[in-house]
Coordinates of N, CA and C in Angstrom, one line a residue:
M185 N -81.2 -103.4 49.4 CA -80.0 -103.9 50.1 C -80.0 -103.3 51.5
P186 N -79.7 -104.2 52.5 CA -79.7 -103.8 53.9 C -78.7 -102.7 54.2
L187 N -79.0 -101.8 55.1 CA -78.1 -100.7 55.5 C -76.8 -101.2 56.0
G188 N -76.8 -102.4 56.7 CA -75.6 -102.9 57.3 C -74.5 -103.3 56.4
S189 N -74.9 -103.5 55.1 CA -73.9 -103.9 54.1 C -73.0 -102.8 53.8
F190 N -73.4 -101.6 54.0 CA -72.5 -100.4 53.7 C -71.7 -100.1 54.9
G191 N -72.1 -100.6 56.1 CA -71.3 -100.2 57.3 C -71.7 -98.9 57.8
D192 N -71.7 -98.8 59.1 CA -72.0 -97.5 59.8 C -71.3 -97.4 61.1
S193 N -71.6 -96.4 61.8 CA -70.9 -96.2 63.1 C -71.5 -97.0 64.2
G194 N -72.5 -97.8 63.9 CA -73.1 -98.6 65.0 C -72.4 -99.9 65.2
G195 N -71.3 -100.2 64.6 CA -70.6 -101.4 64.9 C -71.0 -102.6 64.1
R196 N -71.9 -102.4 63.0 CA -72.3 -103.5 62.2 C -71.1 -104.0 61.4
T197 N -71.1 -105.3 61.1 CA -70.0 -105.9 60.3 C -70.3 -105.8 58.9
G198 N -69.2 -106.0 58.1 CA -69.4 -105.9 56.6 C -69.1 -104.6 56.1
G199 N -68.6 -103.6 56.9 CA -68.3 -102.3 56.5 C -67.0 -102.2 55.7
P200 N -66.7 -101.0 55.1 CA -65.4 -100.9 54.3 C -64.2 -101.1 55.2
D201 N -64.3 -100.9 56.5 CA -63.1 -101.0 57.4 C -62.8 -102.4 57.8
S202 N -63.7 -103.3 57.6 CA -63.6 -104.7 58.1 C -62.4 -105.4 57.3
G203 N -62.3 -105.2 56.0 CA -61.2 -105.8 55.3 C -59.8 -105.4 55.8
A204 N -59.7 -104.1 56.0 CA -58.4 -103.6 56.5 C -58.1 -104.1 57.9
M205 N -59.1 -104.3 58.8 CA -58.9 -104.8 60.1 C -58.5 -106.3 60.0
D206 N -59.1 -107.1 59.1 CA -58.7 -108.5 58.9 C -57.3 -108.6 58.4
S207 N -56.9 -107.7 57.5 CA -55.5 -107.8 57.0 C -54.5 -107.4 58.0
R208 N -54.8 -106.5 58.9 CA -53.9 -106.1 60.0 C -53.8 -107.3 61.0
K209 N -54.9 -108.0 61.2 CA -54.9 -109.1 62.1 C -54.0 -110.2 61.5
Q210 N -54.1 -110.5 60.2 CA -53.3 -111.5 59.6 C -51.8 -111.1 59.6
C211 N -51.6 -109.8 59.4 CA -50.2 -109.3 59.5 C -49.6 -109.5 60.9
D212 N -50.4 -109.2 61.9 CA -50.0 -109.4 63.3 C -49.7 -110.8 63.5
K213 N -50.5 -111.7 63.0 CA -50.3 -113.2 63.2 C -48.9 -113.6 62.5
G214 N -48.7 -113.0 61.4 CA -47.5 -113.4 60.7 C -46.2 -112.9 61.4
N215 N -46.3 -111.7 62.0 CA -45.2 -111.2 62.8 C -45.0 -112.0 64.0
V216 N -46.1 -112.4 64.7 CA -45.9 -113.3 65.8 C -45.2 -114.6 65.5
M217 N -45.6 -115.2 64.4 CA -45.0 -116.4 63.9 C -43.5 -116.2 63.6
A218 N -43.2 -115.1 62.9 CA -41.8 -114.9 62.5 C -41.0 -114.7 63.8
D219 N -41.5 -113.9 64.8 CA -40.8 -113.7 66.0 C -40.6 -115.1 66.7
A220 N -41.6 -115.9 66.7 CA -41.4 -117.2 67.4 C -40.4 -118.1 66.8
I221 N -40.3 -118.1 65.4 CA -39.3 -118.9 64.7 C -37.9 -118.3 65.0
A222 N -37.8 -117.0 65.0 CA -36.5 -116.4 65.2 C -36.0 -116.7 66.6
T223 N -36.9 -116.6 67.6 CA -36.6 -116.8 69.0 C -36.2 -118.3 69.2
N224 N -36.9 -119.2 68.5 CA -36.6 -120.6 68.6 C -35.2 -120.9 68.0
A225 N -34.9 -120.3 66.9 CA -33.6 -120.5 66.3 C -32.4 -120.0 67.1
V226 N -32.7 -118.8 67.8 CA -31.6 -118.3 68.7 C -31.4 -119.2 69.9
E227 N -32.4 -119.8 70.4 CA -32.3 -120.6 71.6 C -31.7 -122.0 71.3
Q228 N -31.7 -122.4 70.1 CA -31.2 -123.7 69.8 C -29.7 -123.7 69.8
D229 N -29.1 -124.9 70.0 CA -27.6 -125.0 70.0 C -27.1 -124.7 68.6
T230 N -26.0 -124.0 68.5 CA -25.3 -123.7 67.2 C -24.5 -124.9 66.8
T231 N -24.7 -125.2 65.5 CA -23.9 -126.3 64.9 C -22.7 -125.8 64.2
L232 N -21.5 -126.2 64.6 CA -20.3 -125.7 64.0 C -20.0 -126.4 62.7
W233 N -19.5 -125.6 61.8 CA -19.1 -126.2 60.5 C -17.6 -126.5 60.5
H234 N -17.2 -127.7 60.3 CA -15.8 -128.1 60.3 C -15.3 -128.2 58.9
T235 N -14.4 -127.3 58.6 CA -13.9 -127.2 57.2 C -12.4 -127.3 57.3
D236 N -11.8 -128.2 56.5 CA -10.4 -128.3 56.4 C -9.9 -127.5 55.2
F237 N -9.3 -126.3 55.5 CA -8.8 -125.5 54.5 C -7.6 -126.0 53.7
S238 N -7.0 -127.0 54.3 CA -5.8 -127.5 53.6 C -6.2 -128.3 52.4
T239 N -7.4 -128.8 52.4 CA -7.9 -129.6 51.2 C -8.5 -128.7 50.2
Q240 N -8.6 -127.4 50.4 CA -9.2 -126.4 49.5 C -8.0 -125.7 48.8
N241 N -7.8 -126.1 47.5 CA -6.7 -125.5 46.8 C -7.0 -124.2 46.2
D242 N -8.3 -123.9 46.1 CA -8.7 -122.6 45.4 C -9.0 -121.5 46.4
I243 N -8.7 -121.7 47.7 CA -8.9 -120.7 48.7 C -7.5 -120.2 49.2
T244 N -7.4 -118.9 49.0 CA -6.1 -118.2 49.5 C -6.5 -117.0 50.4
F245 N -5.7 -116.7 51.3 CA -5.9 -115.7 52.3 C -5.1 -114.4 52.0
T246 N -4.1 -114.5 51.1 CA -3.4 -113.3 50.7 C -3.3 -113.3 49.2
A247 N -3.2 -112.1 48.6 CA -3.1 -111.9 47.2 C -1.7 -112.2 46.7
S248 N -1.7 -112.8 45.5 CA -0.4 -113.2 44.9 C -0.5 -112.9 43.4
C249 N 0.7 -112.8 42.8 CA 0.8 -112.6 41.4 C 2.0 -113.4 40.9
H250 N 1.8 -114.3 39.9 CA 2.9 -115.1 39.4 C 3.6 -115.9 40.5
G251 N 2.8 -116.4 41.4 CA 3.4 -117.2 42.5 C 4.0 -116.5 43.6
Q252 N 4.0 -115.1 43.6 CA 4.7 -114.3 44.6 C 3.6 -113.5 45.4
Q253 N 3.8 -113.4 46.7 CA 2.9 -112.7 47.5 C 3.1 -111.2 47.3
L254 N 1.9 -110.5 47.2 CA 2.0 -109.0 46.9 C 2.4 -108.3 48.2
E255 N 3.2 -107.3 48.0 CA 3.7 -106.5 49.1 C 3.0 -105.1 49.1
L256 N 2.2 -104.8 48.1 CA 1.4 -103.6 48.0 C 0.0 -103.8 48.3
Y257 N -0.7 -102.7 48.6 CA -2.2 -102.8 48.7 C -2.7 -103.3 47.4
L258 N -3.8 -104.1 47.4 CA -4.3 -104.7 46.2 C -4.8 -103.6 45.3
R259 N -5.4 -102.5 45.8 CA -5.9 -101.5 44.9 C -4.7 -100.7 44.2
Q260 N -3.7 -100.5 45.0 CA -2.5 -99.8 44.4 C -1.8 -100.7 43.4
F261 N -1.8 -102.0 43.6 CA -1.2 -103.0 42.7 C -2.0 -103.0 41.4
L262 N -3.3 -103.0 41.5 CA -4.1 -103.0 40.2 C -3.9 -101.7 39.4
K263 N -3.8 -100.6 40.1 CA -3.5 -99.3 39.4 C -2.2 -99.4 38.7
Q264 N -1.2 -99.9 39.4 CA 0.2 -99.9 38.9 C 0.2 -100.9 37.7
Q265 N -0.5 -102.0 37.8 CA -0.6 -103.0 36.7 C -1.2 -102.4 35.5
T266 N -2.3 -101.7 35.7 CA -3.0 -101.0 34.6 C -2.1 -100.0 33.9
T267 N -1.4 -99.2 34.7 CA -0.5 -98.2 34.2 C 0.6 -98.8 33.4
I268 N 1.3 -99.9 33.9 CA 2.3 -100.5 33.1 C 1.8 -101.1 31.8
R269 N 0.6 -101.7 31.9 CA 0.1 -102.3 30.7 C -0.2 -101.3 29.6
R270 N -0.7 -100.1 30.1 CA -1.0 -99.0 29.1 C 0.3 -98.5 28.6
H271 N 1.3 -98.3 29.4 CA 2.6 -97.8 28.9 C 3.2 -98.8 27.9
Q272 N 3.2 -100.0 28.1 CA 3.7 -101.0 27.2 C 3.0 -100.9 25.9
T273 N 1.6 -100.8 25.9 CA 0.9 -100.7 24.7 C 1.2 -99.4 24.0
W274 N 1.4 -98.3 24.7 CA 1.7 -97.0 24.1 C 3.1 -97.1 23.4
T275 N 4.1 -97.6 24.1 CA 5.4 -97.7 23.5 C 5.5 -98.6 22.3
A276 N 4.5 -99.5 22.2 CA 4.5 -100.5 21.1 C 3.9 -99.9 19.8
Q277 N 3.3 -98.7 19.9 CA 2.7 -98.2 18.7 C 3.7 -97.8 17.7
K278 N 3.2 -97.8 16.4 CA 4.2 -97.5 15.3 C 4.6 -96.0 15.4
R279 N 3.7 -95.1 15.7 CA 4.0 -93.7 15.7 C 5.1 -93.4 16.8
V280 N 5.0 -94.2 17.9 CA 6.0 -93.9 19.0 C 7.4 -94.5 18.5
K281 N 7.4 -95.7 17.9 CA 8.6 -96.2 17.5 C 9.2 -95.4 16.4
R282 N 8.4 -94.8 15.5 CA 8.9 -93.9 14.5 C 9.5 -92.6 15.0
S283 N 8.9 -92.1 16.1 CA 9.4 -90.9 16.7 C 10.6 -91.1 17.7
I284 N 10.7 -92.3 18.3 CA 11.7 -92.6 19.3 C 12.5 -93.8 18.7
S285 N 13.7 -93.6 18.3 CA 14.4 -94.8 17.7 C 14.9 -95.8 18.7
D286 N 15.3 -95.3 19.9 CA 15.7 -96.2 20.9 C 14.9 -95.9 22.2
L287 N 14.0 -96.9 22.5 CA 13.1 -96.7 23.6 C 13.9 -96.8 25.0
S288 N 15.0 -97.5 25.0 CA 15.8 -97.6 26.2 C 16.6 -96.4 26.5
D289 N 16.6 -95.4 25.6 CA 17.3 -94.2 25.8 C 16.5 -93.1 26.4
V290 N 15.3 -93.5 27.0 CA 14.4 -92.5 27.5 C 14.2 -92.8 29.0
E291 N 14.2 -91.7 29.8 CA 13.9 -91.9 31.2 C 12.4 -91.9 31.4
W292 N 11.9 -93.1 31.3 CA 10.4 -93.3 31.3 C 9.8 -93.0 32.6
R293 N 10.4 -93.2 33.7 CA 9.8 -93.0 35.0 C 9.4 -91.5 35.2
S294 N 10.4 -90.7 35.0 CA 10.1 -89.2 35.1 C 9.3 -88.7 34.0
G295 N 9.6 -89.2 32.7 CA 8.8 -88.7 31.6 C 7.3 -89.0 31.7
L296 N 7.0 -90.3 32.0 CA 5.6 -90.6 32.1 C 4.9 -90.0 33.3
S297 N 5.7 -89.7 34.4 CA 5.2 -89.0 35.5 C 4.8 -87.6 35.1
I298 N 5.6 -86.9 34.3 CA 5.2 -85.6 33.8 C 4.0 -85.6 32.9
I299 N 4.0 -86.6 32.0 CA 3.0 -86.7 31.0 C 1.6 -86.9 31.6
H300 N 1.6 -87.9 32.5 CA 0.3 -88.3 33.1 C 0.1 -87.7 34.5
D301 N 1.0 -86.9 35.0 CA 0.8 -86.2 36.2 C 0.5 -87.2 37.4
K302 N 1.3 -88.3 37.4 CA 1.2 -89.3 38.4 C -0.1 -89.9 38.6
R303 N -0.9 -89.9 37.5 CA -2.3 -90.5 37.6 C -2.2 -91.8 36.7
P304 N -3.1 -92.8 37.1 CA -3.1 -94.0 36.2 C -3.5 -93.7 34.8
V305 N -3.0 -94.4 33.9 CA -3.3 -94.1 32.5 C -4.5 -94.9 32.1
H306 N -5.6 -94.2 31.6 CA -6.8 -94.9 31.2 C -7.1 -94.7 29.7
T307 N -6.4 -93.8 29.1 CA -6.7 -93.5 27.7 C -5.4 -92.9 27.1
F308 N -5.3 -93.0 25.7 CA -4.2 -92.5 25.0 C -4.4 -91.1 24.5
F309 N -5.5 -90.5 24.9 CA -5.8 -89.1 24.4 C -5.9 -88.2 25.7
S310 N -5.4 -87.0 25.5 CA -5.4 -86.0 26.6 C -6.7 -85.4 26.8
S311 N -7.0 -85.0 28.0 CA -8.2 -84.2 28.3 C -7.9 -82.8 28.1
R312 N -9.0 -81.9 28.4 CA -8.8 -80.5 28.2 C -7.7 -79.9 29.2
G313 N -7.7 -80.5 30.4 CA -6.7 -80.0 31.3 C -5.3 -80.4 30.9
D314 N -5.2 -81.7 30.4 CA -3.9 -82.1 29.9 C -3.4 -81.3 28.7
T315 N -4.3 -81.0 27.8 CA -4.0 -80.2 26.6 C -3.4 -78.8 27.0
S316 N -4.0 -78.2 28.1 CA -3.5 -76.9 28.5 C -2.2 -77.0 29.2
R317 N -1.8 -78.1 29.7 CA -0.6 -78.2 30.5 C 0.6 -78.9 29.7
R318 N 0.2 -79.7 28.8 CA 1.2 -80.5 28.1 C 1.8 -79.7 26.9
T319 N 2.9 -80.0 26.4 CA 3.6 -79.4 25.3 C 3.2 -80.1 24.0
Q320 N 3.5 -79.5 22.8 CA 3.1 -80.0 21.6 C 3.9 -81.3 21.2
H321 N 5.1 -81.5 21.7 CA 5.8 -82.7 21.3 C 5.2 -83.9 22.1
I322 N 4.7 -83.7 23.3 CA 4.0 -84.8 24.0 C 2.7 -85.2 23.2
K323 N 2.0 -84.2 22.8 CA 0.8 -84.4 22.0 C 1.1 -85.1 20.7
K324 N 2.3 -84.8 20.1 CA 2.7 -85.4 18.9 C 2.9 -86.9 19.0
L325 N 3.5 -87.3 20.2 CA 3.7 -88.7 20.4 C 2.3 -89.5 20.6
H326 N 1.3 -88.8 21.0 CA 0.0 -89.4 21.2 C -0.8 -89.3 19.9
G327 N -0.3 -88.6 18.9 CA -1.0 -88.5 17.6 C -2.3 -87.8 17.7
I328 N -2.4 -86.7 18.4 CA -3.7 -86.0 18.6 C -3.5 -84.5 18.1
L329 N -2.4 -84.2 17.4 CA -2.3 -82.8 16.8 C -3.4 -82.6 15.8
P330 N -4.0 -81.4 15.8 CA -5.0 -81.1 14.8 C -4.4 -80.8 13.4
T331 N -3.8 -81.8 12.8 CA -3.2 -81.6 11.5 C -4.2 -81.6 10.4
L332 N -3.8 -81.2 9.2 CA -4.8 -81.1 8.1 C -5.3 -82.5 7.8
T333 N -4.4 -83.5 7.9 CA -4.9 -84.9 7.6 C -6.0 -85.3 8.6
V334 N -5.9 -85.0 9.8 CA -6.9 -85.3 10.8 C -8.2 -84.5 10.6
M335 N -8.0 -83.2 10.3 CA -9.1 -82.3 10.1 C -9.9 -82.6 8.8
Q336 N -9.2 -83.0 7.8 CA -9.9 -83.4 6.6 C -10.7 -84.7 6.8
A337 N -10.2 -85.6 7.6 CA -10.9 -86.8 7.9 C -12.2 -86.5 8.7
R338 N -12.1 -85.5 9.5 CA -13.2 -85.1 10.4 C -14.2 -84.3 9.6
H339 N -13.7 -83.4 8.8 CA -14.6 -82.4 8.1 C -14.2 -82.4 6.6
P340 N -14.5 -83.4 5.8 CA -14.2 -83.4 4.4 C -14.9 -82.3 3.6
D341 N -16.0 -81.8 4.1 CA -16.7 -80.8 3.4 C -16.1 -79.4 3.6
I342 N -15.2 -79.3 4.6 CA -14.5 -78.0 4.8 C -13.1 -78.0 4.2
Y343 N -12.4 -79.1 4.4 CA -11.0 -79.2 3.9 C -11.0 -80.0 2.6
A344 N -10.7 -79.4 1.5 CA -10.6 -80.1 0.2 C -9.5 -81.0 0.1
D345 N -8.3 -80.7 0.7 CA -7.2 -81.6 0.7 C -6.4 -81.4 2.0
A346 N -5.4 -82.2 2.2 CA -4.6 -82.2 3.4 C -3.1 -81.7 3.1
L347 N -2.9 -81.0 2.0 CA -1.5 -80.6 1.6 C -1.1 -79.5 2.6
C348 N 0.2 -79.6 2.9 CA 0.8 -78.6 3.8 C 0.6 -77.2 3.2
C349 N 0.2 -76.2 4.0 CA 0.0 -74.9 3.5 C 1.3 -74.1 3.4
L350 N 2.4 -74.7 3.8 CA 3.7 -74.0 3.7 C 4.5 -74.5 2.5
C351 N 4.6 -75.8 2.3 CA 5.4 -76.3 1.2 C 4.5 -76.7 0.0
H352 N 3.3 -77.1 0.3 CA 2.3 -77.6 -0.7 C 2.9 -78.8 -1.5
A353 N 3.7 -79.6 -0.8 CA 4.3 -80.7 -1.5 C 3.9 -82.0 -0.8
A354 N 3.5 -82.0 0.4 CA 3.2 -83.3 1.1 C 2.0 -83.1 2.0
P355 N 1.3 -84.1 2.4 CA 0.2 -84.0 3.3 C 0.7 -83.6 4.7
E356 N 0.0 -82.8 5.4 CA 0.4 -82.4 6.8 C -0.1 -83.4 7.8
D357 N 0.8 -84.3 8.2 CA 0.5 -85.3 9.2 C 1.4 -85.0 10.4
D358 N 1.4 -85.9 11.4 CA 2.1 -85.7 12.6 C 3.6 -85.6 12.4
D359 N 4.1 -86.3 11.4 CA 5.6 -86.2 11.1 C 5.9 -84.9 10.3
H360 N 5.1 -84.6 9.4 CA 5.4 -83.4 8.5 C 5.3 -82.1 9.3
V361 N 4.6 -82.1 10.4 CA 4.5 -80.8 11.2 C 5.9 -80.5 11.6
W362 N 6.8 -81.5 11.9 CA 8.1 -81.2 12.4 C 9.2 -81.3 11.4
T363 N 8.9 -82.0 10.2 CA 9.9 -82.2 9.2 C 9.8 -81.3 8.0
C364 N 8.8 -80.5 7.9 CA 8.5 -79.6 6.8 C 9.7 -78.6 6.7
P365 N 10.4 -78.6 5.5 CA 11.6 -77.7 5.4 C 11.3 -76.2 5.5
N366 N 10.1 -75.9 5.1 CA 9.7 -74.4 5.2 C 9.4 -74.0 6.6
S367 N 9.4 -74.9 7.6 CA 9.1 -74.5 9.0 C 10.3 -74.5 9.9
Y368 N 11.5 -74.8 9.3 CA 12.6 -74.9 10.1 C 13.0 -73.6 10.8
S369 N 12.9 -72.5 10.1 CA 13.2 -71.2 10.7 C 12.2 -70.9 11.8
Q370 N 11.0 -71.1 11.6 CA 10.0 -70.9 12.6 C 10.2 -71.8 13.9
Q371 N 10.5 -73.0 13.6 CA 10.8 -73.9 14.7 C 12.0 -73.5 15.5
Q372 N 13.0 -73.0 14.8 CA 14.2 -72.5 15.5 C 13.9 -71.3 16.4
L373 N 13.0 -70.4 16.0 CA 12.6 -69.3 16.8 C 11.8 -69.8 18.0
I374 N 10.9 -70.8 17.8 CA 10.1 -71.3 18.9 C 11.0 -71.9 20.0
W375 N 12.0 -72.7 19.5 CA 12.9 -73.4 20.5 C 13.8 -72.3 21.2
E376 N 14.2 -71.3 20.5 CA 15.0 -70.3 21.2 C 14.2 -69.6 22.2
D377 N 13.0 -69.3 21.9 CA 12.1 -68.6 22.8 C 11.8 -69.5 24.0
A378 N 11.6 -70.8 23.8 CA 11.4 -71.7 24.9 C 12.6 -71.8 25.8
V379 N 13.8 -71.9 25.2 CA 15.0 -72.0 26.1 C 15.2 -70.8 26.8
A380 N 15.0 -69.6 26.2 CA 15.1 -68.3 26.9 C 14.1 -68.1 28.0
S381 N 13.0 -68.8 28.0 CA 12.0 -68.7 29.0 C 12.2 -69.6 30.2
I382 N 13.2 -70.5 30.1 CA 13.5 -71.4 31.2 C 13.8 -70.7 32.5
P383 N 14.7 -69.7 32.5 CA 14.9 -68.9 33.8 C 13.7 -68.3 34.3
K384 N 12.8 -67.7 33.5 CA 11.6 -67.1 33.9 C 10.7 -68.1 34.6
W385 N 10.6 -69.3 33.9 CA 9.8 -70.3 34.5 C 10.3 -70.8 35.8
G386 N 11.6 -70.9 35.9 CA 12.2 -71.3 37.2 C 12.0 -70.3 38.3
R387 N 12.1 -69.0 38.0 CA 11.8 -67.9 39.0 C 10.3 -68.0 39.4
A388 N 9.4 -68.2 38.5 CA 8.0 -68.3 38.8 C 7.8 -69.5 39.7
A389 N 8.4 -70.6 39.4 CA 8.2 -71.8 40.3 C 8.8 -71.6 41.7
V390 N 9.9 -70.9 41.8 CA 10.5 -70.7 43.1 C 9.6 -69.7 43.9
R391 N 9.1 -68.7 43.2 CA 8.2 -67.7 43.8 C 6.9 -68.4 44.3
K392 N 6.4 -69.3 43.5 CA 5.2 -70.0 44.0 C 5.5 -70.9 45.2
T393 N 6.7 -71.6 45.2 CA 7.1 -72.4 46.3 C 7.2 -71.5 47.6
N394 N 7.9 -70.4 47.4 CA 8.0 -69.5 48.6 C 6.7 -69.0 49.1
E395 N 5.8 -68.7 48.2 CA 4.5 -68.2 48.6 C 3.7 -69.3 49.4
D396 N 3.8 -70.5 48.9 CA 3.1 -71.6 49.6 C 3.8 -71.9 50.9
A397 N 5.1 -71.8 51.0 CA 5.7 -72.0 52.3 C 5.4 -70.9 53.3
D398 N 5.3 -69.6 52.7 CA 4.9 -68.5 53.6 C 3.5 -68.6 54.1
T399 N 2.6 -69.1 53.2 CA 1.2 -69.3 53.7 C 1.2 -70.4 54.8
R400 N 1.9 -71.5 54.6 CA 1.9 -72.5 55.6 C 2.5 -72.0 56.9
H401 N 3.5 -71.1 56.8 CA 4.2 -70.6 58.0 C 3.2 -69.7 58.8
R402 N 2.4 -68.9 58.0 CA 1.5 -68.0 58.7 C 0.4 -68.7 59.3
K403 N -0.1 -69.8 58.7 CA -1.1 -70.6 59.3 C -0.7 -71.3 60.6
N404 N 0.6 -71.7 60.7 CA 1.1 -72.4 61.9 C 1.7 -71.5 62.9
K405 N 1.8 -70.2 62.6 CA 2.4 -69.2 63.5 C 1.4 -68.8 64.5
P406 N 1.7 -68.8 65.8 CA 0.7 -68.3 66.8 C 0.4 -66.8 66.7
V407 N -0.8 -66.4 67.0 CA -1.2 -65.0 66.9 C -0.9 -64.3 68.2
H408 N -0.1 -63.2 68.2 CA 0.2 -62.4 69.3 C -0.7 -61.2 69.4
P409 N -1.0 -60.7 70.6 CA -1.9 -59.5 70.7 C -1.2 -58.3 70.1
T410 N 0.1 -58.1 70.3 CA 0.8 -57.0 69.7 C 1.9 -57.5 68.9
L411 N 2.0 -57.1 67.6 CA 3.1 -57.6 66.7 C 3.5 -56.4 65.9
Q412 N 4.6 -55.7 66.4 CA 5.1 -54.5 65.8 C 6.6 -54.6 65.6
P413 N 7.2 -53.8 64.6 CA 8.6 -53.8 64.4 C 9.3 -53.2 65.6
R414 N 10.5 -53.6 66.0 CA 11.2 -53.1 67.1 C 12.1 -52.0 66.6
N415 N 12.1 -50.8 67.3 CA 12.9 -49.7 66.9 C 14.0 -49.5 68.0
D416 N 15.2 -49.2 67.6 CA 16.2 -48.9 68.6 C 16.2 -47.5 69.0
S417 N 17.3 -47.1 69.7 CA 17.3 -45.7 70.2 C 17.4 -44.7 69.1
N418 N 18.0 -45.1 68.0 CA 18.2 -44.2 66.8 C 17.0 -44.1 65.9
G419 N 15.9 -44.9 66.3 CA 14.7 -44.9 65.5 C 14.8 -45.9 64.3
T420 N 15.9 -46.7 64.2 CA 16.0 -47.6 63.1 C 15.1 -48.8 63.3
N421 N 14.4 -49.2 62.2 CA 13.5 -50.3 62.2 C 14.3 -51.6 61.9
H422 N 14.3 -52.5 62.9 CA 15.0 -53.7 62.7 C 14.1 -54.8 62.2
R423 N 14.4 -55.4 61.1 CA 13.6 -56.5 60.6 C 14.5 -57.6 60.2
T424 N 14.3 -58.8 60.7 CA 15.1 -59.9 60.4 C 14.5 -60.8 59.3
R425 N 15.4 -61.3 58.5 CA 15.0 -62.1 57.3 C 15.3 -63.5 57.6
S426 N 14.4 -64.4 57.4 CA 14.6 -65.8 57.7 C 15.7 -66.4 56.7
C427 N 16.4 -67.3 57.2 CA 17.5 -67.9 56.4 C 17.0 -69.2 55.7
G428 N 15.7 -69.4 55.7 CA 15.2 -70.6 55.0 C 14.9 -70.4 53.6
H429 N 14.1 -71.2 53.0 CA 13.9 -71.1 51.5 C 12.8 -70.1 51.2
H430 N 12.1 -69.5 52.2 CA 11.1 -68.4 51.9 C 11.6 -67.2 52.6
L431 N 11.2 -66.0 52.1 CA 11.6 -64.7 52.6 C 10.4 -64.1 53.3
T432 N 10.4 -64.4 54.6 CA 9.3 -63.8 55.5 C 9.9 -62.8 56.4
L433 N 9.3 -61.7 56.5 CA 9.7 -60.6 57.5 C 9.2 -61.0 58.8
L434 N 10.1 -61.2 59.8 CA 9.7 -61.5 61.1 C 9.8 -60.2 62.0
F435 N 8.8 -59.8 62.6 CA 8.8 -58.6 63.4 C 8.9 -59.1 64.9
M436 N 9.7 -58.3 65.6 CA 9.8 -58.6 67.1 C 8.8 -57.8 67.8
T437 N 8.2 -58.4 68.8 CA 7.2 -57.8 69.6 C 7.8 -56.6 70.4
C438 N 7.0 -55.6 70.7 CA 7.5 -54.4 71.4 C 7.8 -54.8 72.8
P439 N 8.9 -54.3 73.4 CA 9.3 -54.6 74.8 C 8.2 -53.9 75.7
P440 N 8.0 -54.5 76.8 CA 7.0 -53.9 77.7 C 7.5 -52.5 78.2
S441 N 6.6 -51.6 78.3 CA 6.9 -50.2 78.7 C 7.2 -50.2 80.2
N442 N 8.0 -49.2 80.6 CA 8.4 -49.1 82.0 C 7.2 -48.6 82.8
P443 N 7.0 -49.1 83.9 CA 5.8 -48.7 84.8 C 6.0 -47.3 85.3

């Protein structure tokens, strides 16, 4: 076999680099042709498309629902639509109707805002965060209490039956948790403790609000080079208390010293 068939540095053809060079040349030719076609298209006169939108019944420029134009953002409207649909489905459940005799006697706007924390409703079950923040009666309406009936269905090898461990007369389901006659005294203590805790919860909420307001006040307050309490001639330390909803101690800057 001649030496030139393997290619060398002497410029003989047929070497291993010749194929790559040919492909690059073909690629360059393709680029030149594409550039020429694009340049020719740009230089040509543009043909306008004449479309009569009045004849197109399926084209609309604004969103509408049931023949009325939407006044909300489309994304906000879809979230609200989903929330309302979920709420309607939730209130139509048998367990909800069994627990709430008159659905019109419930302040749904504030109640659902508390239950779902002003978020769109995507599921009928609470998450871990919801479980830690919501109360048992809210979980009861959703039917997710870990009753013996539910636990026996999940783990029949552990729970032999679902009878109430207090009365041993009926299965422990969502209703029996609250209607068991042997738990009335315990429920009374729980409700008394909850009612007695309302002032404590209120004070904690007010304290948290004051702390947040104080934090915002400190962030927006300009920094002075010297910030000290003002003392009068008797040595009394004067501190003024703000009359707003937070209790922030405001210190007066020291007066300039006499030269």
